Amino acid sequence: MLRFTLLGPVQMTVEDAPLTSIAPRHRAVLAYLLLNPGRVISIERLIDAMWGYDQPDTARSQIHASITAIRKVLRGAGAVRLLETRAGGYVAQPEPGQVDAQEFTELVAAGELRKALDLWSGEALEDVHAHYVTGVRELWNDRRLSAYERLVEGELAAGRHGDLLDELLAQVTANPLREKLNGHLVLALHRAGRQADALAAARSYRTALADEQGLDPGHAFTELERAVLADDPALRLADAAPVVAASPRRSTFLPYDIPDFSGRTAELDRLVGERSAVVTIDGMAGIGKTTLAVHVAHRLAARYPDGQLFIDLQAHTAGREPVDAAAALEVLLRQLGVPADRLPVTLVERSALWRAELADRRVLAVLDNASDAEHVRPLLPGHSDTLVLITSRRRLVDLDGAHALSVDVLGEQDAAKLFERIVGERAHHEPDAVLEVLQLCGHLPLAIRISAARLQHRPRWTVSYLAGRLRDHRRLLDGVSAAFALSYEQLHEAEQRMFRLLGLAPGRDIDPYGAAALAGTSEEEAEELLEGLLDTHMLLQFEPGRYTFHDLLREHARSIAEDDGAVLRLLTYYLHRSRAAMDQLFPDSLSQREGIPQPAAPIAPIRDAAEASAWLDAERSNIIATAVHGPEICLGMLALAMRPYLDRQAHHDDALTLHTLTLQRSRKLGHREFEERALTDLAWTYWRLGEYELAEEHAHQALDACEEAYERARALLTLGNVALRRRQDAQAEQYLMQALDLTRIGADTWGEAHVLGILALVLDRADRPEEARRHLDLALALHRKVGNPAGEAMTLNLLGVVLRHQGELARARTRHEQAAALYRKLGNTTDEAAALNGLAEAAGEPARAVEEHTAALALADLTRNRPEQARAHDGLARAHLALGRSEQACEHGRLALGLYGELGVPEAEEVRTFLEHAGESARQDHPHSVRP
């Protein structure tokens, strides 16, 4: 395997053998590209990274030469696609596990700190010399020290202070001004009974800090020093209660392994003896790829005690889009036991977490029904003892490192054995008829299994009679469809109808409640019919209580179905069940859903918020699919029902799909009320995504279209938010005052409270703090009056902002902490990031600010919250500069500048000015190597 090391001397290795044919300058270019994976790097940026201000006349040609040389080496290593040319420059796209710096980040995120630190073999980019290196090296060395500090913190908590002392002393000697590191050393010495040495270490740090930077230690270190001097009992380890080892959780999600599996001896021998981490199984539809993969997985289960996982990627499921890699990773991570609140949003982050979770586990994963190599590439493990079996109708020849197995139809003997094992003795009495049935089924395992199962349950049928029935259908239904048609004929009339209607359902799977709505029957009858279809192999079940088709059977069901209003019944069910779920999750906004009519027939109740969340999480993709492919009615009400959930859980892509579709169809059908609401919903969703121009455009369209006060107020609130973000304060106040008037005219307490909170920010920025405080106090009271915890959290967070501007840092932090706790309780990760950024801005100590902005950045990254990502990088830049870390300050400043520039907000100019100042500081520290 080709591997790159950046955490030490920069090297390329193939099967652990270093490649020495790449020159130092070329290594510098390669390292810079690998530090920015997936990003297009322009040649101008590469030149700046290599030389800064001192660019030679031949800089451009040297970069071209470096790229050519790197490609030559990569070509020799069989990695031609790793470095690509794009319109704007070059992009490096390493695979998972190829770059040690990326692996370090994943391991740290997974808490595997010692393993992460063991990747280091020196200073980052140790033997590379280029303009960018100093800042990047300091940034990565800081990450290494932060990981080490976290590791030591855990070791101290576990009582292993004695084992740490020598290592800690060495680290403190190398990094004498690192406060947390010195604090750990002082605590370790104290717990080792060396109080005098602990106090001496504290004095040494205090003296060094004063001599080098003219500063005193922070509050936390001072308190630790005081506690050591007083021999405070709080510093001692509490007596640990005996630990009872918990049984390891085993995640087993494999489908049922059929007892009549037959044949495939050669394939089984190869798969059981396979030692590759990734094996692909390809072949035509119905060939038995899934059955083979599941059978092998069950046989190998004992080798993989940490879990056996399964997911259907639906690449060839009629009428559906394939399950994308991000959604697949959500399912797989949940199967591994990762809680929902730990799941990142972006594909890159989910893929990183997936590899980190697998790093020290022995897991077997079956990825069924993949479209191509790109579909599954993000689902592959890194360095681990995991086995991944991938099935696909397409040969995945470009999946590097995978071993491929192509599956053909069953041979005559294996096909006959499968038929005989299902049918029993009757097959032995009519060998010629058996051969005819097998030929009619095309030796396709799925067709054989369905036909044989029908014969098994018809004791008066002969094999010849079965063959005759199949023969009669061959002109009408080719190949496997003959078997499907025959199996369908033997269903009860109610089962036949359910089978046909299920083929019309746009979602990936269905539960008995949804099937009941689809068929217009009771839940009990629907479940009985579903179980009957499951027993006759017309349906599959991968999760208890949920039913789905094999691809071919779904296509067959759809081909013979006629919609008698079934999809409309299903969409209506989703509408009313969504409303019931929202009423549990968002009781404060019940009045907003009063326009949704009550169901004509009772629907299954949702008992509490937990059940509501579970149902919405399970059905969200089905609801959106039904909205997209279903009838052109109900969408406006469905969007009204779903919008609070989609907004709070940051499912903004689904929100855009639903609201855009609602807008299009409401305009087509002349539903003005739904058009107005769709415009305001789209404006708000674009605002949440940081797409301010689109938010403004849709909000203005809403104002032009809307007459109703509530929707006009929502549009004006969005415009006020956009203007506030752009620091157009007078315009923001005008919009917000109009919105406030409308909420009061319409007696909209919820909306009034929300507008008051945002208006307070305008007043605070206009140096009218008392008015701002009054607005926020009123907003808080109103949110609590209507029982809106999310609004309460928002107002507490805004109070923190105003208090910080007035210099009341302690009270500001209290408010931000309260807001963060409320957001966390609500599962609102995207707004929790804002509260943590506020907490950091009121920290008063740059070291604490770094820690809290870093936590905010992690949450903002998870939810793609660009405004809070920019704010976190901005805060980190300023905190690092205050700590004398000018290179890290410049790095975060550049990231903040890029994000602010994308958002089109005035902070971009402020950061640009900051970078000039930070760059001057950096040049004083490193006069020949740094440029902001």
mmCIF file of C-alpha atoms in Angstrom, residues 261-274 279 281 292 296 299 405-411 414:
data_model
loop_
_atom_site.group_PDB
_atom_site.id
_atom_site.type_symbol
_atom_site.label_atom_id
_atom_site.label_comp_id
_atom_site.label_asym_id
_atom_site.label_seq_id
_atom_site.Cartn_x
_atom_site.Cartn_y
_atom_site.Cartn_z
ATOM 1 C CA PHE A 261 -28.036 -22.787 0.663
ATOM 2 C CA SER A 262 -26.594 -24.965 -2.093
ATOM 3 C CA GLY A 263 -23.603 -25.064 -4.404
ATOM 4 C CA ARG A 264 -21.057 -22.300 -4.853
ATOM 5 C CA THR A 265 -18.343 -24.586 -3.464
ATOM 6 C CA ALA A 266 -15.490 -22.920 -5.341
ATOM 7 C CA GLU A 267 -16.720 -19.445 -4.462
ATOM 8 C CA LEU A 268 -17.125 -20.385 -0.794
ATOM 9 C CA ASP A 269 -13.645 -21.900 -0.567
ATOM 10 C CA ARG A 270 -12.135 -18.773 -2.049
ATOM 11 C CA LEU A 271 -14.112 -16.379 0.153
ATOM 12 C CA VAL A 272 -13.520 -18.295 3.379
ATOM 13 C CA GLY A 273 -9.780 -18.358 2.673
ATOM 14 C CA GLU A 274 -9.684 -14.728 1.556
ATOM 15 C CA VAL A 279 -13.768 -8.368 -1.502
ATOM 16 C CA ILE A 281 -18.879 -9.999 -5.480
ATOM 17 C CA LEU A 292 -23.655 -15.784 -1.055
ATOM 18 C CA VAL A 296 -20.104 -16.370 3.914
ATOM 19 C CA ARG A 299 -19.570 -18.667 8.360
ATOM 20 C CA LEU A 405 -15.192 -12.513 -7.423
ATOM 21 C CA SER A 406 -17.557 -12.699 -10.394
ATOM 22 C CA VAL A 407 -20.588 -14.939 -9.844
ATOM 23 C CA ASP A 408 -22.245 -16.736 -12.741
ATOM 24 C CA VAL A 409 -25.559 -18.578 -12.872
ATOM 25 C CA LEU A 410 -25.616 -21.910 -11.070
ATOM 26 C CA GLY A 411 -24.302 -24.935 -12.886
ATOM 27 C CA ASP A 414 -25.808 -26.960 -8.195
#
